Amino acid sequence: MWTQPADPMGVLWLSALVAVIPIALFLVLLVVFKLSGIVAALISVAAEIVVALWAFGMPATAIAGAGFYGFLNALWPISYIIVMAVWLYRLAVASGHFAVIQDSIGSVTADQRIQVLLIAFGFGAFLEGAAGFGVPIAICAALLVQLGFRPVKAAMICLVANVAAGAYGAIGIPVIVGAQVGGVDVQDLSRTLVLLLQPLTFLVPFLLVMILDGWRGLRETWLAALTVSVAFSAVQGGALWFLGPELADLGAGIAAMGAVVLLGLVWKPKRIFREGGGEPPVLPRHTVREIATAWSPFYILTGFILIWSLPWFKDLFAPEGPLAWAVFTFSIPGLTDAVETAEGVAVTQTWAFTPLNATGTAILLAAIVASLSMPKLTTRQVWSELRETVRDLWRAIALIALILILANIANYSGGSAVIGSALAAVGPIFPLVAPIIGWFGVFITGSVVNNNTLFAQLQVTTAKHIGVPPTLLIAANTAGGATGKVISPQSIAIAAGAVGLSGRESEILRAAIWYSLGMLAFICVWTYGLSTLLPA
């Protein structure tokens, strides 16, 4: 059995410097040389293999096992969830349901401050939960422009609003990945995120109103902002605390939109705010039945995810449950019981294949059932959309797989532990800077998922050295990443394309950067505060 070295170079800072080479190379290749993510990741994986072999003395069989384990996790459950979620969204678009949804939302109110809460915040969170990967930013920014917003303002507002939902996109996949890579319980991580991120989430609706119409706008619409904040945070926080991350955005988005609609029945602002004083556009009107039918794919999705998230359903697949036979676990050659940590603990990691109780299966069934309510789509078109989804997402999936391969080799070679030991030298103040790592990771990769894949294990290792809860630093990595998504080049490019400003991304960046940095500072200070209160 091979044992990970605690300090392969004999000097801890030098060992950490060698261990960080592949990650630093990946970032440099992206930022300085502007290579594609896949090419940069391929080169970085090759560098990680060299470091693991040369500096850490990791056997080739163990490197292959660690890389294979990362590849398997990329396919199942991560890519499975992503493909199914985006497929369902594409079905809604292809059937015409989504156009009805957009019209119904846009026609609720003419006041742009309320539209921001309804569309950028509520509807954006719903789309983030259903699909993620830039979908909410693109759709909501385009819809705001259609409703008369200036393009730069529309793009910037949607980027800022996404902070409240970005940590739980695509059925909670960033949290699931963070827990998986960091080796912590998903439910524990979800509850820590409630403590860390929910205070900022509660403030986002107020911030959005102020961005659009300043203090006067907040004085006139504080009731709407408060109503949306309470509804959204209560549902999102409750889902995270009791169920997990899968429904955190879907349920909260629906609650926020419902709160706006219900409040509109009994209250309206005294002054209707429109940028530049323009008239609201005339949108097509739809019957209640048409609107209800258009939303049906997402009702169905919520229902399936809810069932899959309930404790009694999960217990069916527990080791002693009646459906335990449907959970298949496999040892990883070269890794399972072939590697031990520097502390002498054997790695017993196995890969689980769960075809029935996987979240992706819940989304698959929701898509199939929902397609029955889409008479405009033939069976051939339904499966054609699935093929197109896979074709459009293969680059994102390949990048996730490569990053997971790199991360797993770094973890099981001992590289992450060495980096964590060096970072621990910062001491108790490390939680103050932990979110910055997540912010930087998402700024570079454009994805909270990729960010957690790269840095979750590093955060866990550091947490153990300095005596704070590992879930807190993974949560900090996730929350910092959500604020970094506001100005990541990928997000800015999506927003610019959606509002017709391609080539003028710098305008959006300048408008959004201070909000991103301000929210990051809030998360940094709050993380440090929690680190002094929560037991390790």
Coordinates of C-alpha atoms in Angstrom, one line a residue:
M1 CA 0.0 0.0 0.0
W2 CA 1.4 3.4 -1.0
T3 CA 1.4 6.2 1.6
Q4 CA 1.0 9.9 0.7
P5 CA 4.0 12.0 1.7
A6 CA 3.3 14.8 4.1
D7 CA 6.2 17.0 2.8
P8 CA 7.8 15.4 -0.3
M9 CA 10.3 18.3 -1.0
G10 CA 11.4 18.5 2.7
V11 CA 10.3 22.1 3.0
L12 CA 6.5 22.6 3.4
W13 CA 6.2 25.8 1.4
L14 CA 8.2 24.3 -1.5
S15 CA 6.1 21.2 -1.5
A16 CA 3.0 23.3 -1.6
L17 CA 4.4 25.4 -4.4
V18 CA 5.1 22.2 -6.5
A19 CA 1.6 20.8 -5.6
V20 CA -0.1 24.0 -6.8
I21 CA 1.6 24.1 -10.2
P22 CA -1.1 22.2 -12.2
I23 CA -3.9 24.4 -10.8
A24 CA -1.9 27.6 -11.3
L25 CA -1.1 26.4 -14.9
F26 CA -4.8 25.9 -15.6
L27 CA -5.6 29.4 -14.5
V28 CA -2.7 31.0 -16.4
L29 CA -3.6 29.1 -19.6
L30 CA -7.1 30.4 -19.4
V31 CA -6.3 34.0 -18.4
V32 CA -3.0 34.8 -20.0
F33 CA -2.9 32.5 -23.0
K34 CA -6.7 32.5 -23.5
L35 CA -6.8 28.8 -24.4
S36 CA -10.1 27.0 -24.4
G37 CA -11.1 25.4 -21.2
I38 CA -10.7 21.8 -22.5
V39 CA -7.2 22.5 -23.9
A40 CA -6.1 24.2 -20.7
A41 CA -7.5 21.3 -18.6
L42 CA -5.8 18.7 -20.8
I43 CA -2.4 20.4 -20.3
S44 CA -3.0 20.8 -16.6
V45 CA -4.0 17.1 -16.2
A46 CA -0.7 16.1 -17.8
A47 CA 1.1 18.5 -15.5
E48 CA -0.7 17.0 -12.5
I49 CA 0.3 13.5 -13.5
V50 CA 4.0 14.6 -13.8
V51 CA 3.8 16.2 -10.3
A52 CA 2.1 13.2 -8.8
L53 CA 4.7 10.8 -10.3
W54 CA 7.9 12.9 -9.8
A55 CA 7.3 15.0 -6.6
F56 CA 4.9 12.8 -4.7
G57 CA 6.1 9.4 -5.9
M58 CA 2.5 8.2 -6.5
P59 CA 2.4 4.9 -8.4
A60 CA 1.0 5.0 -11.9
T61 CA -1.7 2.5 -11.0
A62 CA -2.9 4.8 -8.2
I63 CA -2.8 7.8 -10.6
A64 CA -4.9 5.9 -13.1
G65 CA -7.4 4.9 -10.4
A66 CA -7.8 8.4 -9.0
G67 CA -8.3 9.8 -12.5
F68 CA -10.8 7.1 -13.4
Y69 CA -12.7 7.8 -10.2
G70 CA -12.9 11.5 -11.2
F71 CA -14.1 10.6 -14.6
L72 CA -16.8 8.3 -13.3
N73 CA -18.1 11.0 -10.9
A74 CA -18.2 13.5 -13.8
L75 CA -20.5 11.1 -15.7
W76 CA -22.6 10.0 -12.7
P77 CA -24.2 11.8 -11.1
I78 CA -23.0 15.2 -12.3
S79 CA -23.4 15.1 -16.0
Y80 CA -26.6 13.0 -15.7
I81 CA -28.2 15.8 -13.7
I82 CA -27.0 18.6 -16.0
V83 CA -28.2 16.9 -19.2
M84 CA -31.6 16.0 -17.8
A85 CA -32.2 19.5 -16.4
V86 CA -31.3 21.3 -19.7
W87 CA -33.3 18.7 -21.7
L88 CA -36.5 19.5 -19.7
Y89 CA -35.9 23.2 -20.2
R90 CA -35.4 22.7 -24.0
L91 CA -38.6 20.8 -24.2
A92 CA -40.5 23.7 -22.7
V93 CA -38.9 26.1 -25.2
A94 CA -39.5 23.8 -28.2
S95 CA -43.2 23.2 -27.2
G96 CA -43.9 27.0 -27.0
H97 CA -44.7 26.7 -23.3
F98 CA -41.8 28.9 -22.4
A99 CA -42.9 31.8 -24.6
V100 CA -46.3 31.8 -22.7
I101 CA -44.4 31.8 -19.4
Q102 CA -42.4 34.8 -20.4
D103 CA -45.5 36.7 -21.6
S104 CA -47.4 35.9 -18.4
I105 CA -44.5 37.1 -16.2
G106 CA -43.9 40.3 -18.2
S107 CA -47.6 41.3 -18.0
V108 CA -47.9 41.2 -14.2
T109 CA -46.9 44.8 -13.6
A110 CA -45.7 47.9 -15.6
D111 CA -43.5 49.1 -12.7
Q112 CA -39.9 48.1 -13.6
R113 CA -38.8 47.9 -9.9
I114 CA -41.4 45.2 -9.4
Q115 CA -40.5 43.5 -12.7
V116 CA -36.9 43.2 -11.5
L117 CA -38.1 41.4 -8.4
L118 CA -40.4 39.2 -10.4
I119 CA -38.1 38.4 -13.4
A120 CA -34.4 38.9 -12.5
F121 CA -34.8 37.6 -8.9
G122 CA -37.7 35.2 -8.8
F123 CA -37.9 33.8 -12.3
G124 CA -34.1 33.9 -12.6
A125 CA -33.8 31.8 -9.5
F126 CA -36.4 29.3 -10.8
L127 CA -34.4 29.0 -14.1
E128 CA -31.1 28.6 -12.2
G129 CA -32.6 25.7 -10.3
A130 CA -34.1 24.1 -13.4
A131 CA -31.1 24.5 -15.8
G132 CA -28.3 26.7 -14.6
F133 CA -25.2 27.2 -16.7
G134 CA -26.1 30.8 -17.8
V135 CA -29.7 30.0 -18.8
P136 CA -31.3 32.4 -16.3
I137 CA -29.0 35.3 -17.1
A138 CA -29.5 35.0 -20.8
I139 CA -33.3 34.6 -20.7
C140 CA -34.1 37.2 -17.9
A141 CA -31.8 39.8 -19.3
A142 CA -33.4 39.5 -22.8
L143 CA -36.8 39.6 -21.2
L144 CA -36.0 42.8 -19.3
V145 CA -34.8 44.5 -22.5
Q146 CA -38.0 43.4 -24.2
L147 CA -39.9 45.1 -21.4
G148 CA -38.0 48.4 -21.9
F149 CA -34.9 48.2 -19.7
R150 CA -31.6 49.6 -21.0
P151 CA -29.3 46.8 -22.1
V152 CA -26.4 47.4 -19.7
K153 CA -28.7 47.8 -16.7
A154 CA -30.7 44.7 -17.6
A155 CA -27.6 42.6 -17.9
M156 CA -26.0 43.9 -14.7
I157 CA -29.2 43.5 -12.6
C158 CA -29.6 39.9 -13.7
L159 CA -26.0 39.1 -12.9
V160 CA -26.3 40.6 -9.4
A161 CA -29.7 38.9 -8.8
N162 CA -28.1 35.5 -9.7
V163 CA -26.0 35.6 -6.5
A164 CA -29.1 34.5 -4.5
A165 CA -29.5 31.4 -6.6
G166 CA -26.1 30.6 -8.2
A167 CA -24.9 28.3 -5.4
Y168 CA -27.8 25.8 -6.0
G169 CA -28.1 25.8 -9.8
A170 CA -29.2 22.8 -12.0
I171 CA -30.9 21.0 -9.1
G172 CA -28.3 21.9 -6.5
I173 CA -25.3 20.4 -8.4
P174 CA -22.7 22.9 -7.0
V175 CA -23.5 21.8 -3.4
I176 CA -23.6 18.1 -4.4
V177 CA -20.2 18.4 -6.0
G178 CA -18.8 20.4 -3.2
A179 CA -19.9 17.7 -0.7
Q180 CA -18.7 14.9 -2.8
V181 CA -15.2 16.3 -3.5
G182 CA -14.8 17.5 0.0
G183 CA -16.0 14.3 1.6
V184 CA -18.7 15.9 3.7
D185 CA -22.4 15.2 4.1
V186 CA -24.6 17.1 1.6
Q187 CA -27.2 17.9 4.2
D188 CA -24.6 19.3 6.6
L189 CA -23.2 21.5 3.8
S190 CA -26.7 22.7 2.9
R191 CA -27.4 23.7 6.5
T192 CA -24.1 25.6 6.7
L193 CA -25.0 27.5 3.6
V194 CA -28.2 28.6 5.2
L195 CA -26.2 30.2 8.0
L196 CA -23.6 31.7 5.7
L197 CA -25.4 32.8 2.5
Q198 CA -28.9 33.4 3.6
P199 CA -28.3 36.8 5.2
L200 CA -26.9 38.1 1.9
T201 CA -29.7 36.5 -0.1
F202 CA -32.2 38.3 2.1
L203 CA -30.6 41.7 1.1
V204 CA -30.4 41.1 -2.6
P205 CA -34.0 42.2 -3.5
F206 CA -33.5 45.5 -1.7
L207 CA -30.2 46.0 -3.5
L208 CA -31.8 45.3 -6.9
V209 CA -34.4 48.0 -6.3
M210 CA -31.8 50.5 -5.2
I211 CA -29.6 49.8 -8.3
L212 CA -32.6 50.6 -10.5
D213 CA -34.2 53.6 -8.6
G214 CA -32.0 54.5 -5.6
W215 CA -33.3 55.3 -2.1
R216 CA -36.5 56.8 -3.4
G217 CA -37.3 53.6 -5.2
L218 CA -36.6 51.6 -2.1
R219 CA -38.8 53.9 0.0
E220 CA -41.7 53.4 -2.4
T221 CA -41.4 49.7 -2.9
W222 CA -39.8 48.4 0.3
L223 CA -43.0 46.4 1.0
A224 CA -42.5 44.5 -2.3
A225 CA -38.8 43.9 -1.6
L226 CA -39.5 42.7 1.9
T227 CA -42.3 40.4 0.8
V228 CA -40.1 38.8 -1.9
S229 CA -37.2 38.5 0.5
V230 CA -39.2 36.8 3.2
A231 CA -40.9 34.4 0.8
F232 CA -37.7 33.5 -1.1
S233 CA -35.5 33.1 2.0
A234 CA -38.0 31.2 4.0
V235 CA -38.5 28.6 1.2
Q236 CA -34.9 28.4 0.1
G237 CA -33.6 28.2 3.7
G238 CA -36.3 25.6 4.6
A239 CA -35.5 23.5 1.6
L240 CA -31.8 23.5 2.3
W241 CA -32.2 22.8 6.0
F242 CA -34.8 20.0 5.8
L243 CA -34.4 18.5 2.2
G244 CA -31.1 19.5 0.7
P245 CA -30.1 21.7 -2.3
E246 CA -32.1 20.1 -5.1
L247 CA -35.3 22.2 -4.6
A248 CA -33.6 25.3 -3.1
D249 CA -33.9 27.5 -6.2
L250 CA -37.0 25.9 -7.8
G251 CA -39.2 26.3 -4.7
A252 CA -37.8 29.7 -3.7
G253 CA -38.2 31.1 -7.2
I254 CA -41.9 30.0 -7.3
A255 CA -42.4 31.5 -3.8
A256 CA -40.9 34.8 -4.9
M257 CA -43.0 35.0 -8.0
G258 CA -46.1 34.0 -6.2
A259 CA -45.5 36.6 -3.5
V260 CA -45.2 39.4 -6.1
V261 CA -48.5 38.3 -7.8
L262 CA -50.4 38.0 -4.5
L263 CA -49.1 41.3 -3.2
G264 CA -50.2 43.0 -6.5
L265 CA -53.8 42.0 -5.7
V266 CA -53.8 44.3 -2.6
W267 CA -51.0 46.8 -3.1
K268 CA -49.5 48.8 -5.9
P269 CA -46.7 51.5 -5.7
K270 CA -48.1 55.0 -5.9
R271 CA -45.7 55.9 -8.7
I272 CA -45.1 53.7 -11.7
F273 CA -41.4 53.7 -12.4
R274 CA -40.1 53.3 -16.0
E275 CA -36.5 54.1 -17.1
G276 CA -36.7 57.2 -19.2
G277 CA -40.4 57.5 -18.6
G278 CA -41.3 55.3 -21.5
E279 CA -44.5 53.4 -22.0
P280 CA -44.6 49.6 -21.2
P281 CA -44.7 47.3 -24.2
V282 CA -47.9 45.5 -25.1
L283 CA -47.5 41.7 -24.6
P284 CA -49.8 38.9 -25.8
R285 CA -52.5 37.9 -23.3
H286 CA -53.1 34.3 -22.4
T287 CA -55.8 32.5 -20.5
V288 CA -55.3 31.1 -17.1
R289 CA -55.5 27.6 -18.6
E290 CA -52.8 28.4 -21.1
I291 CA -50.5 29.8 -18.4
A292 CA -51.1 26.9 -16.1
T293 CA -50.3 24.4 -18.9
A294 CA -47.2 26.3 -19.8
W295 CA -45.9 26.0 -16.3
S296 CA -46.8 22.4 -16.0
P297 CA -43.3 20.9 -16.9
F298 CA -41.9 22.8 -13.9
Y299 CA -44.7 21.8 -11.5
I300 CA -44.0 18.2 -12.5
L301 CA -40.3 18.6 -12.0
T302 CA -40.8 20.1 -8.6
G303 CA -43.0 17.2 -7.6
F304 CA -40.5 14.5 -8.7
I305 CA -37.6 16.3 -7.1
L306 CA -39.6 16.7 -3.8
I307 CA -40.3 13.0 -3.7
W308 CA -36.7 12.1 -4.4
S309 CA -35.6 14.4 -1.6
L310 CA -37.9 13.1 1.1
P311 CA -36.2 11.0 3.9
W312 CA -38.6 8.1 3.5
F313 CA -37.7 7.8 -0.2
K314 CA -34.0 8.0 0.6
D315 CA -34.5 5.3 3.3
L316 CA -35.7 2.9 0.7
F317 CA -32.2 2.7 -0.7
A318 CA -30.3 2.7 2.6
P319 CA -28.1 -0.4 3.3
E320 CA -31.0 -2.1 5.1
G321 CA -33.8 -0.7 2.9
P322 CA -36.1 -2.7 0.7
L323 CA -34.5 -1.2 -2.5
A324 CA -30.9 -1.5 -1.3
W325 CA -30.3 -4.0 -4.2
A326 CA -30.7 -1.0 -6.6
V327 CA -27.5 0.6 -5.3
F328 CA -24.4 -0.7 -7.0
T329 CA -20.9 0.0 -5.5
F330 CA -17.6 -0.6 -7.2
S331 CA -14.1 -0.6 -5.9
I332 CA -11.6 1.6 -7.9
P333 CA -8.6 -0.4 -9.1
G334 CA -5.3 1.1 -7.9
L335 CA -7.1 3.4 -5.4
T336 CA -9.5 1.5 -3.1
D337 CA -7.4 -0.1 -0.3
A338 CA -4.2 0.7 -2.2
V339 CA -3.5 4.2 -0.9
E340 CA -3.3 5.6 2.6
T341 CA -3.0 9.1 3.9
A342 CA 0.0 10.6 5.5
E343 CA -1.7 9.8 8.9
G344 CA -1.9 6.1 7.9
V345 CA -5.7 6.0 7.1
A346 CA -6.4 3.7 4.2
V347 CA -8.5 5.0 1.3
T348 CA -11.7 2.9 1.1
Q349 CA -13.4 5.1 -1.6
T350 CA -15.8 3.3 -3.9
W351 CA -18.0 4.6 -6.7
A352 CA -21.8 4.2 -6.4
F353 CA -24.1 3.7 -9.4
T354 CA -27.7 4.5 -8.3
P355 CA -30.0 4.3 -11.4
L356 CA -33.3 4.6 -9.4
N357 CA -32.7 7.1 -6.7
A358 CA -30.4 9.5 -8.6
T359 CA -31.6 13.0 -8.9
G360 CA -31.1 12.8 -12.6
T361 CA -33.6 10.0 -12.8
A362 CA -36.2 12.2 -11.1
I363 CA -35.6 14.8 -13.8
L364 CA -35.7 12.2 -16.5
L365 CA -39.1 11.0 -15.3
A366 CA -40.3 14.6 -15.0
A367 CA -39.3 15.3 -18.6
I368 CA -41.1 12.2 -19.9
V369 CA -44.3 13.0 -18.0
A370 CA -44.1 16.7 -19.0
S371 CA -43.7 15.8 -22.7
L372 CA -47.1 14.2 -22.5
S373 CA -48.6 17.7 -21.9
M374 CA -46.8 19.1 -25.0
P375 CA -49.0 18.1 -27.9
K376 CA -46.9 20.2 -30.3
L377 CA -44.0 17.9 -29.8
T378 CA -43.8 14.4 -31.4
T379 CA -42.0 11.6 -29.7
R380 CA -39.3 12.0 -32.3
Q381 CA -38.8 15.7 -31.5
V382 CA -38.7 14.9 -27.7
W383 CA -35.7 12.5 -28.2
S384 CA -34.2 14.8 -30.8
E385 CA -34.0 17.5 -28.2
L386 CA -32.2 15.1 -25.9
R387 CA -29.6 14.5 -28.6
E388 CA -29.2 18.2 -29.2
T389 CA -28.8 18.8 -25.5
V390 CA -26.0 16.3 -25.3
R391 CA -24.4 17.8 -28.4
D392 CA -24.5 21.3 -27.0
L393 CA -23.3 20.3 -23.5
W394 CA -20.5 17.9 -24.4
R395 CA -17.8 20.6 -24.1
A396 CA -19.0 21.6 -20.6
I397 CA -19.2 17.9 -19.6
A398 CA -15.7 17.2 -20.9
L399 CA -14.3 20.2 -19.0
I400 CA -16.0 19.0 -15.8
A401 CA -14.5 15.5 -16.3
L402 CA -11.0 16.8 -16.9
I403 CA -11.2 19.1 -13.8
L404 CA -12.4 16.2 -11.7
I405 CA -9.6 14.0 -13.0
L406 CA -7.1 16.7 -12.0
A407 CA -8.7 17.3 -8.6
N408 CA -8.8 13.6 -7.7
I409 CA -5.2 13.0 -8.6
A410 CA -4.2 16.0 -6.6
N411 CA -6.4 14.8 -3.6
Y412 CA -5.2 11.2 -3.6
S413 CA -1.5 12.0 -4.3
G414 CA -1.5 14.2 -1.1
G415 CA -1.1 17.4 -3.0
S416 CA -4.3 19.0 -1.7
A417 CA -3.3 18.1 1.9
V418 CA 0.1 19.7 1.4
I419 CA -1.4 22.9 0.0
G420 CA -3.9 22.9 2.9
S421 CA -1.1 22.5 5.5
A422 CA 0.8 25.5 4.0
L423 CA -2.4 27.6 3.9
A424 CA -3.1 26.6 7.5
A425 CA 0.0 28.6 8.4
V426 CA -2.1 31.7 8.0
G427 CA -3.8 30.5 11.1
P428 CA -7.3 31.4 12.5
I429 CA -7.8 34.3 10.0
F430 CA -7.9 32.0 7.0
P431 CA -11.8 31.9 7.0
L432 CA -11.6 35.6 6.2
V433 CA -9.9 34.9 2.9
A434 CA -11.5 31.5 2.1
P435 CA -14.4 33.0 0.1
I436 CA -11.8 34.8 -2.1
I437 CA -10.5 31.5 -3.3
G438 CA -14.1 30.6 -4.5
W439 CA -14.6 34.0 -6.0
F440 CA -11.3 33.7 -8.0
G441 CA -12.2 30.1 -9.0
V442 CA -15.5 31.1 -10.5
F443 CA -14.1 34.2 -12.1
I444 CA -11.7 32.0 -14.0
T445 CA -13.8 28.9 -14.7
G446 CA -17.2 30.6 -14.9
S447 CA -18.8 27.8 -12.9
V448 CA -19.5 27.2 -9.2
V449 CA -19.4 23.5 -10.0
N450 CA -15.9 23.7 -11.4
N451 CA -14.8 26.0 -8.6
N452 CA -15.9 23.5 -5.9
T453 CA -14.3 20.7 -7.9
L454 CA -11.0 22.5 -7.9
F455 CA -10.9 23.9 -4.3
A456 CA -13.4 22.0 -2.0
Q457 CA -10.8 19.5 -0.9
L458 CA -8.2 22.2 -0.3
Q459 CA -10.7 24.1 1.9
V460 CA -11.5 20.9 3.8
T461 CA -7.8 20.1 4.4
T462 CA -7.2 23.7 5.6
A463 CA -10.2 23.6 7.9
K464 CA -9.0 20.5 9.6
H465 CA -5.6 22.1 10.2
I466 CA -7.0 25.3 11.7
G467 CA -9.8 23.7 13.7
V468 CA -13.0 25.1 11.9
P469 CA -15.9 23.1 10.4
P470 CA -14.9 21.8 7.0
T471 CA -18.5 22.5 5.8
L472 CA -18.0 26.1 6.6
L473 CA -15.1 26.6 4.3
I474 CA -16.7 24.6 1.5
A475 CA -19.8 26.8 2.0
A476 CA -17.4 29.8 1.9
N477 CA -15.9 28.5 -1.3
T478 CA -19.4 28.1 -2.8
A479 CA -20.8 31.5 -1.6
G480 CA -17.6 33.3 -2.7
G481 CA -18.0 31.6 -6.1
A482 CA -21.6 32.8 -6.3
T483 CA -20.4 36.4 -5.9
G484 CA -17.6 35.8 -8.5
K485 CA -20.1 34.6 -11.0
V486 CA -21.4 38.2 -11.3
I487 CA -18.2 39.2 -13.2
S488 CA -16.9 36.0 -14.6
P489 CA -16.0 36.4 -18.3
Q490 CA -18.4 33.5 -19.1
S491 CA -21.3 35.2 -17.4
I492 CA -20.5 38.6 -18.8
A493 CA -20.4 37.1 -22.3
I494 CA -23.7 35.4 -21.9
A495 CA -25.3 38.6 -20.6
A496 CA -23.8 40.7 -23.4
G497 CA -25.0 38.3 -26.1
A498 CA -28.5 38.2 -24.6
V499 CA -29.0 42.0 -24.6
G500 CA -27.3 42.7 -27.9
L501 CA -24.0 44.1 -26.5
S502 CA -21.5 41.5 -27.8
G503 CA -18.2 43.2 -28.1
R504 CA -19.1 45.7 -25.3
E505 CA -18.7 43.3 -22.4
S506 CA -16.4 45.8 -20.6
E507 CA -19.4 48.1 -20.0
I508 CA -21.3 45.4 -18.2
L509 CA -18.2 44.5 -16.2
R510 CA -17.6 48.1 -15.1
A511 CA -21.3 48.3 -14.0
A512 CA -21.2 45.0 -12.0
I513 CA -17.7 44.7 -10.5
W514 CA -18.3 46.9 -7.4
Y515 CA -21.4 44.9 -6.4
S516 CA -19.5 41.7 -6.8
L517 CA -16.7 42.9 -4.6
G518 CA -19.0 44.4 -2.0
M519 CA -21.0 41.1 -1.7
L520 CA -17.7 39.2 -1.5
A521 CA -16.5 41.4 1.3
F522 CA -19.7 40.7 3.2
I523 CA -19.3 36.9 2.8
C524 CA -15.6 37.1 3.9
V525 CA -16.4 39.0 7.1
W526 CA -19.5 36.8 7.9
T527 CA -17.4 33.6 7.3
Y528 CA -14.8 34.7 9.7
G529 CA -17.5 35.6 12.3
L530 CA -19.1 32.1 11.9
S531 CA -15.7 30.4 12.2
T532 CA -15.4 31.8 15.8
L533 CA -18.9 30.6 16.7
L534 CA -19.4 27.2 15.1
P535 CA -17.8 24.1 16.7
A536 CA -15.1 22.4 14.7

